[in-house]
Amino acid sequence: MKFPPETANAVEQTTGFPDYTPNLARVEEADQVRKRWLQADFAELLKSAPWDTMFEDRVRQLLLHRPADLNAKIQDGLSRLVKFMSENRKAFWYVGHWFFVNHGLDVSSNQLHRDRKRDCDYAKKHYKRLIDELVCFWVIMDPSHVDDSGNRITLQSQLELVDRAEPARAQWNYCDSDEARTQHLSQVLKDRLLDETERGQYNVSDDFP
């Protein structure tokens, strides 16, 4: 594994998001990643549309702001942001779970590679980036890994494990508390958290309550 290079032109990952990735420049590491591409397993996982689950389980209430303190432009912007997230939920999920596709293996793998690129390119083209965000690489377990019962660990189980270990990948859906969702924030922002009795009263968007 390698971390983003420390050079003058390096782009740092957004705070709170995983910033490691396989070092594909090393032949032996690239070969290991390539061997872990199991097209049929990924096709089955993607049929479950995990991006729909991610969006439906999203944080729906404001934690740091009261609507009365936000002007009309900001409130409208929040609604447009959630609408964009809804329309591009698959791209958001892909970026948070960026897996290696051995697109030269077969037609299905190549089609998935092309479809993912199309979805992510569209989302990237149509939003204004306010903060730097690199993809969060999802390192798939070697097929030799098994659970306590000796069964191979499914991709669905791996997905749940990685989302719980690194909750930013799925927009902090797996966090058990607001404090866990905001632990990566600066103390200045943490001090602005709404009182527990007030949280849950204000929707991020009334169009998507």
Short mmCIF file of C-alpha atoms in Angstrom, two decimals:
data_model
loop_
_atom_site.label_atom_id
_atom_site.label_comp_id
_atom_site.label_asym_id
_atom_site.label_seq_id
_atom_site.Cartn_x
_atom_site.Cartn_y
_atom_site.Cartn_z
CA MET A 1 0.00 0.00 0.00
CA LYS A 2 1.10 3.57 -0.55
CA PHE A 3 -0.14 6.98 0.53
CA PRO A 4 -0.44 10.08 -1.68
CA PRO A 5 3.05 11.29 -2.64
CA GLU A 6 4.46 14.19 -0.67
CA THR A 7 5.36 16.45 -3.56
CA ALA A 8 4.60 20.03 -4.44
CA ASN A 9 1.91 18.85 -6.85
CA ALA A 10 0.35 16.22 -4.59
CA VAL A 11 -3.34 16.49 -3.77
CA GLU A 12 -4.22 15.52 -0.23
CA GLN A 13 -7.29 13.49 0.56
CA THR A 14 -10.21 15.25 2.24
CA THR A 15 -10.04 15.02 6.03
CA GLY A 16 -11.81 11.95 7.36
CA PHE A 17 -11.62 9.92 4.13
CA PRO A 18 -9.29 6.93 3.54
CA ASP A 19 -6.13 7.96 1.71
CA TYR A 20 -4.39 4.69 0.92
CA THR A 21 -4.23 2.88 -2.39
CA PRO A 22 -2.43 -0.16 -3.85
CA ASN A 23 0.92 0.66 -5.37
CA LEU A 24 0.13 -0.51 -8.88
CA ALA A 25 3.58 0.60 -10.04
CA ARG A 26 4.92 -2.53 -8.33
CA VAL A 27 4.37 -5.51 -10.61
CA GLU A 28 3.84 -8.01 -7.80
CA GLU A 29 1.28 -5.79 -6.07
CA ALA A 30 -0.56 -5.07 -9.31
CA ASP A 31 -0.69 -8.82 -10.01
CA GLN A 32 -2.22 -9.49 -6.58
CA VAL A 33 -4.88 -6.83 -7.09
CA ARG A 34 -5.67 -8.16 -10.56
CA LYS A 35 -6.13 -11.69 -9.22
CA ARG A 36 -8.72 -10.48 -6.74
CA TRP A 37 -11.04 -9.23 -9.46
CA LEU A 38 -13.97 -11.65 -9.45
CA GLN A 39 -16.40 -10.41 -12.08
CA ALA A 40 -19.32 -12.67 -11.12
CA ASP A 41 -19.07 -11.72 -7.44
CA PHE A 42 -19.07 -8.01 -8.23
CA ALA A 43 -21.95 -8.39 -10.68
CA GLU A 44 -23.99 -10.03 -7.91
CA LEU A 45 -23.07 -7.31 -5.39
CA LEU A 46 -23.96 -4.49 -7.78
CA LYS A 47 -27.36 -6.07 -8.47
CA SER A 48 -28.24 -5.17 -4.87
CA ALA A 49 -27.68 -1.47 -5.70
CA PRO A 50 -25.69 -0.57 -2.56
CA TRP A 51 -25.82 3.09 -3.64
CA ASP A 52 -29.57 3.07 -3.04
CA THR A 53 -29.02 1.79 0.50
CA MET A 54 -26.35 4.44 1.07
CA PHE A 55 -28.65 7.25 -0.06
CA GLU A 56 -31.73 6.03 1.80
CA ASP A 57 -29.71 5.61 5.03
CA ARG A 58 -28.06 9.03 4.74
CA VAL A 59 -27.97 11.59 7.54
CA ARG A 60 -31.18 13.58 7.00
CA GLN A 61 -30.98 16.23 9.72
CA LEU A 62 -28.69 19.20 10.20
CA LEU A 63 -26.20 18.83 13.02
CA LEU A 64 -24.47 22.21 13.02
CA HIS A 65 -27.05 24.69 11.75
CA ARG A 66 -30.60 25.88 12.26
CA PRO A 67 -32.57 26.73 9.10
CA ALA A 68 -33.50 30.08 10.64
CA ASP A 69 -29.81 30.99 10.66
CA LEU A 70 -29.35 30.16 6.96
CA ASN A 71 -30.31 32.52 4.17
CA ALA A 72 -32.59 31.45 1.30
CA LYS A 73 -29.67 30.89 -1.09
CA ILE A 74 -27.99 28.42 1.27
CA GLN A 75 -31.23 26.57 2.00
CA ASP A 76 -31.90 26.27 -1.72
CA GLY A 77 -28.33 25.09 -2.21
CA LEU A 78 -28.84 22.30 0.33
CA SER A 79 -31.91 21.09 -1.52
CA ARG A 80 -30.08 21.15 -4.85
CA LEU A 81 -27.14 19.32 -3.28
CA VAL A 82 -29.33 16.49 -1.98
CA LYS A 83 -31.09 16.31 -5.36
CA PHE A 84 -27.72 15.99 -7.08
CA MET A 85 -26.65 13.31 -4.60
CA SER A 86 -29.86 11.41 -5.31
CA GLU A 87 -29.43 11.58 -9.07
CA ASN A 88 -25.75 10.62 -8.91
CA ARG A 89 -25.83 8.24 -5.97
CA LYS A 90 -24.13 5.47 -7.93
CA ALA A 91 -21.15 7.71 -8.75
CA PHE A 92 -20.87 8.79 -5.10
CA TRP A 93 -20.84 5.14 -4.05
CA TYR A 94 -18.21 4.24 -6.64
CA VAL A 95 -15.93 7.07 -5.50
CA GLY A 96 -16.23 5.90 -1.90
CA HIS A 97 -15.60 2.28 -2.88
CA TRP A 98 -13.12 2.44 -5.74
CA PHE A 99 -12.22 -1.13 -6.67
CA PHE A 100 -9.82 -2.35 -9.31
CA VAL A 101 -11.53 -3.68 -12.45
CA ASN A 102 -9.59 -6.06 -14.62
CA HIS A 103 -11.31 -4.67 -17.70
CA GLY A 104 -9.19 -6.71 -20.07
CA LEU A 105 -10.46 -9.98 -18.62
CA ASP A 106 -13.79 -10.28 -20.42
CA VAL A 107 -16.62 -8.33 -22.03
CA SER A 108 -18.60 -7.94 -18.79
CA SER A 109 -15.61 -6.55 -16.90
CA ASN A 110 -14.89 -4.10 -19.68
CA GLN A 111 -18.53 -2.96 -19.73
CA LEU A 112 -18.52 -2.35 -15.97
CA HIS A 113 -15.32 -0.35 -16.32
CA ARG A 114 -16.90 1.78 -19.07
CA ASP A 115 -20.17 2.26 -17.19
CA ARG A 116 -18.40 3.34 -14.02
CA LYS A 117 -16.25 5.82 -15.91
CA ARG A 118 -19.35 7.27 -17.60
CA ASP A 119 -21.24 7.71 -14.33
CA CYS A 120 -18.30 9.25 -12.47
CA ASP A 121 -17.28 11.52 -15.36
CA TYR A 122 -20.83 12.87 -15.57
CA ALA A 123 -20.99 13.62 -11.84
CA LYS A 124 -17.56 15.23 -11.87
CA LYS A 125 -18.49 17.42 -14.83
CA HIS A 126 -21.71 18.69 -13.29
CA TYR A 127 -20.74 19.66 -9.78
CA LYS A 128 -18.60 22.41 -8.36
CA ARG A 129 -15.92 20.96 -6.13
CA LEU A 130 -15.46 22.87 -2.91
CA ILE A 131 -12.89 20.54 -1.35
CA ASP A 132 -10.34 18.12 -2.74
CA GLU A 133 -11.48 14.53 -2.67
CA LEU A 134 -9.60 11.57 -4.07
CA VAL A 135 -11.28 8.23 -4.64
CA CYS A 136 -11.31 5.91 -1.62
CA PHE A 137 -9.76 2.67 -2.80
CA TRP A 138 -11.50 -0.48 -1.60
CA VAL A 139 -8.90 -3.23 -1.23
CA ILE A 140 -10.66 -6.54 -1.76
CA MET A 141 -9.60 -9.44 0.46
CA ASP A 142 -7.66 -12.30 -1.04
CA PRO A 143 -10.04 -15.20 -1.77
CA SER A 144 -8.07 -17.32 0.70
CA HIS A 145 -9.50 -15.29 3.62
CA VAL A 146 -12.28 -17.13 5.43
CA ASP A 147 -14.59 -16.40 8.35
CA ASP A 148 -14.67 -18.24 11.69
CA SER A 149 -16.74 -20.99 10.09
CA GLY A 150 -14.24 -21.54 7.31
CA ASN A 151 -16.43 -19.92 4.65
CA ARG A 152 -15.07 -17.43 2.11
CA ILE A 153 -15.91 -13.87 3.12
CA THR A 154 -18.44 -12.53 0.63
CA LEU A 155 -18.15 -9.14 -1.01
CA GLN A 156 -21.30 -8.04 0.81
CA SER A 157 -19.67 -8.89 4.15
CA GLN A 158 -16.47 -7.13 3.10
CA LEU A 159 -18.50 -4.07 2.13
CA GLU A 160 -20.12 -3.93 5.57
CA LEU A 161 -16.75 -4.35 7.26
CA VAL A 162 -15.07 -1.54 5.32
CA ASP A 163 -18.05 0.82 5.73
CA ARG A 164 -18.04 0.30 9.50
CA ALA A 165 -14.27 0.67 9.77
CA GLU A 166 -14.16 3.77 7.53
CA PRO A 167 -17.66 5.31 7.74
CA ALA A 168 -16.88 8.27 5.47
CA ARG A 169 -17.09 5.85 2.52
CA ALA A 170 -20.87 5.54 2.95
CA GLN A 171 -21.48 9.10 4.14
CA TRP A 172 -21.15 8.09 7.83
CA ASN A 173 -24.31 5.94 7.70
CA TYR A 174 -22.85 3.25 9.95
CA CYS A 175 -21.96 5.60 12.78
CA ASP A 176 -23.84 4.95 16.03
CA SER A 177 -23.89 8.58 17.13
CA ASP A 178 -23.52 12.14 15.90
CA GLU A 179 -20.27 12.35 17.84
CA ALA A 180 -18.88 9.45 15.82
CA ARG A 181 -19.96 11.14 12.59
CA THR A 182 -18.14 14.32 13.52
CA GLN A 183 -15.01 12.96 15.20
CA HIS A 184 -12.86 13.99 12.22
CA LEU A 185 -13.93 17.64 12.52
CA SER A 186 -11.91 20.35 14.22
CA GLN A 187 -12.79 21.24 17.79
CA VAL A 188 -14.11 24.58 16.59
CA LEU A 189 -16.75 22.80 14.51
CA LYS A 190 -17.49 20.24 17.20
CA ASP A 191 -18.27 23.08 19.57
CA ARG A 192 -20.96 24.21 17.11
CA LEU A 193 -22.93 20.96 17.27
CA LEU A 194 -26.56 21.59 18.08
CA ASP A 195 -27.77 20.45 21.47
CA GLU A 196 -28.93 16.83 21.50
CA THR A 197 -32.50 17.91 22.26
CA GLU A 198 -32.50 20.08 19.12
CA ARG A 199 -30.88 17.66 16.71
CA GLY A 200 -33.30 15.80 14.51
CA GLN A 201 -35.65 18.74 14.15
CA TYR A 202 -34.23 20.24 10.96
CA ASN A 203 -34.14 18.38 7.65
CA VAL A 204 -31.21 18.99 5.35
CA SER A 205 -33.79 19.20 2.57
CA ASP A 206 -37.57 19.22 2.89
CA ASP A 207 -37.72 17.97 -0.69
CA PHE A 208 -35.99 14.77 0.47
CA PRO A 209 -37.15 14.41 4.11
#
